[in-house]
C-alpha atoms as one frame of an Amber mdcrd trajectory, in Angstrom:
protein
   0.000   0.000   0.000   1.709   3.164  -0.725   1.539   5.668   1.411   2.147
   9.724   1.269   2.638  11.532   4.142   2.594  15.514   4.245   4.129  18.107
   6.471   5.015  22.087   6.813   1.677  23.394   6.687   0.395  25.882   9.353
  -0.549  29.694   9.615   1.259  32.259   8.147   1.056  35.818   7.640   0.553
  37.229   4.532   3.845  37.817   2.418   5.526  34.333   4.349   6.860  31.743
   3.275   6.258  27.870   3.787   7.516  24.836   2.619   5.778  21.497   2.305
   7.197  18.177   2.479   5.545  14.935   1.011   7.387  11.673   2.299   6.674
   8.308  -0.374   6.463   4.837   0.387   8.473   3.909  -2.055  10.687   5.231
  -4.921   9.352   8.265  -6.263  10.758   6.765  -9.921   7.687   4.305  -9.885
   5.127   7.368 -10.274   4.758   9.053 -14.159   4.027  12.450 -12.287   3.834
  13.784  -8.429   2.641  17.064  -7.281   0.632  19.406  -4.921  -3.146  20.084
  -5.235  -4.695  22.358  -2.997  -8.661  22.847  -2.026  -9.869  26.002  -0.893
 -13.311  25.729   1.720 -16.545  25.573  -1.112 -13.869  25.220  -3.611 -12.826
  22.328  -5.898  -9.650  21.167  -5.854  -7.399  22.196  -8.089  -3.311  21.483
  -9.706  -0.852  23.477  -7.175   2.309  22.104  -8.827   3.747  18.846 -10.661
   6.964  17.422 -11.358   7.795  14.739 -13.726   9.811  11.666 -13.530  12.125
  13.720 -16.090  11.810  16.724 -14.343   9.252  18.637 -16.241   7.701  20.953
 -13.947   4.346  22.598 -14.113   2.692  25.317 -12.095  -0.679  26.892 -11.857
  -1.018  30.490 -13.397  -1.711  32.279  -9.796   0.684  30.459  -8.031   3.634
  30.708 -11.060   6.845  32.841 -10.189   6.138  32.100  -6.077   6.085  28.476
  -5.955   8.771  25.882  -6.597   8.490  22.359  -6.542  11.619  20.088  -6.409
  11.939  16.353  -5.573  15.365  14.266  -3.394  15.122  10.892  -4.823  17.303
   9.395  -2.406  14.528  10.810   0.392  11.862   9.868  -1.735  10.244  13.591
  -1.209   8.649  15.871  -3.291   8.668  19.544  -1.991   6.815  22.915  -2.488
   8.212  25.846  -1.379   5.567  29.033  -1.019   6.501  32.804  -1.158   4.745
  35.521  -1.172   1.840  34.054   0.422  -1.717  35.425  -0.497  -5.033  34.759
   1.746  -6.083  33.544  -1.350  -3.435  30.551  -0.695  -5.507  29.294   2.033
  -6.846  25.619   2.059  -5.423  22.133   2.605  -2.887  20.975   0.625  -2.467
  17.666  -0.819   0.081  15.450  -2.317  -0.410  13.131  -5.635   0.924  10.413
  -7.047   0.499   8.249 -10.256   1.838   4.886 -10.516   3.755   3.450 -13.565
   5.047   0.143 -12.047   3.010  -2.683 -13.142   1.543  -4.115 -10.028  -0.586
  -0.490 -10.068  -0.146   1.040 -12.930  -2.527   4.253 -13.157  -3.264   4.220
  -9.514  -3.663   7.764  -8.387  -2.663   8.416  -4.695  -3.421  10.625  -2.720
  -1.668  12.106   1.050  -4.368  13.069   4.181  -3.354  16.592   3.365  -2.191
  19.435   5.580  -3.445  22.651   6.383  -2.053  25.892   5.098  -3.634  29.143
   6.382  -2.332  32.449   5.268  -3.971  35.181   7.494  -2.926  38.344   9.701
């Protein structure tokens, strides 16, 4: 069962920073894609960041220029690191995962999430 656990969210004031950690099961080379979706309260959720197994990286238009996501193979973690936080950033934060080894392959997974709140 693959697991992903998340960490580094919390409150922070507007114009902070934060970095989130997502912690894999297993090698991060057995997923096509991972990434960071967010969902804001009455909102649906939507594509934070993704990085590919090649490195491709991909960001969503409001969040593009203050958000970088990076990857440690050897810690099998993907990151996000936040600037310039908005209130508009607020919501819980989850990490994905699709599967390319055989035993799964298409799988989506998901982590419990963690709460990032961007307020004065």
């Amino acid at each position: 069962q693959v697991q992903l656990v998340e960490s580094g969210g919390g409150l922070v004031q507007p114009g902070g920073s934060l970095r989130l950690s997502c912690v894999v099961s297993r090698s991060i080379f057995s997923f096509s894609t991972m990434g960071w979706y967010r969902q804001a309260p009455g909102k649906e959720r939507e594509l934070v960041a993704e990085i590919s197994t090649g490195g491709h990286t991909d960001y969503a238009a409001s969040l593009k220029g203050r958000t970088t996501i990076s990857r440690d193979s050897a810690k099998s973690t993907v990151s996000l690191q936040m600037n310039s936080l908005k209130p508009d950033d607020t919501g819980v934060y989850y990490c994905h995962a699709v599967s390319i080894v055989s035993v799964d392959y298409g799988n989506n997974y998901w982590g419990q999430g963690t709460q990032v709140t961007v307020s004065s």
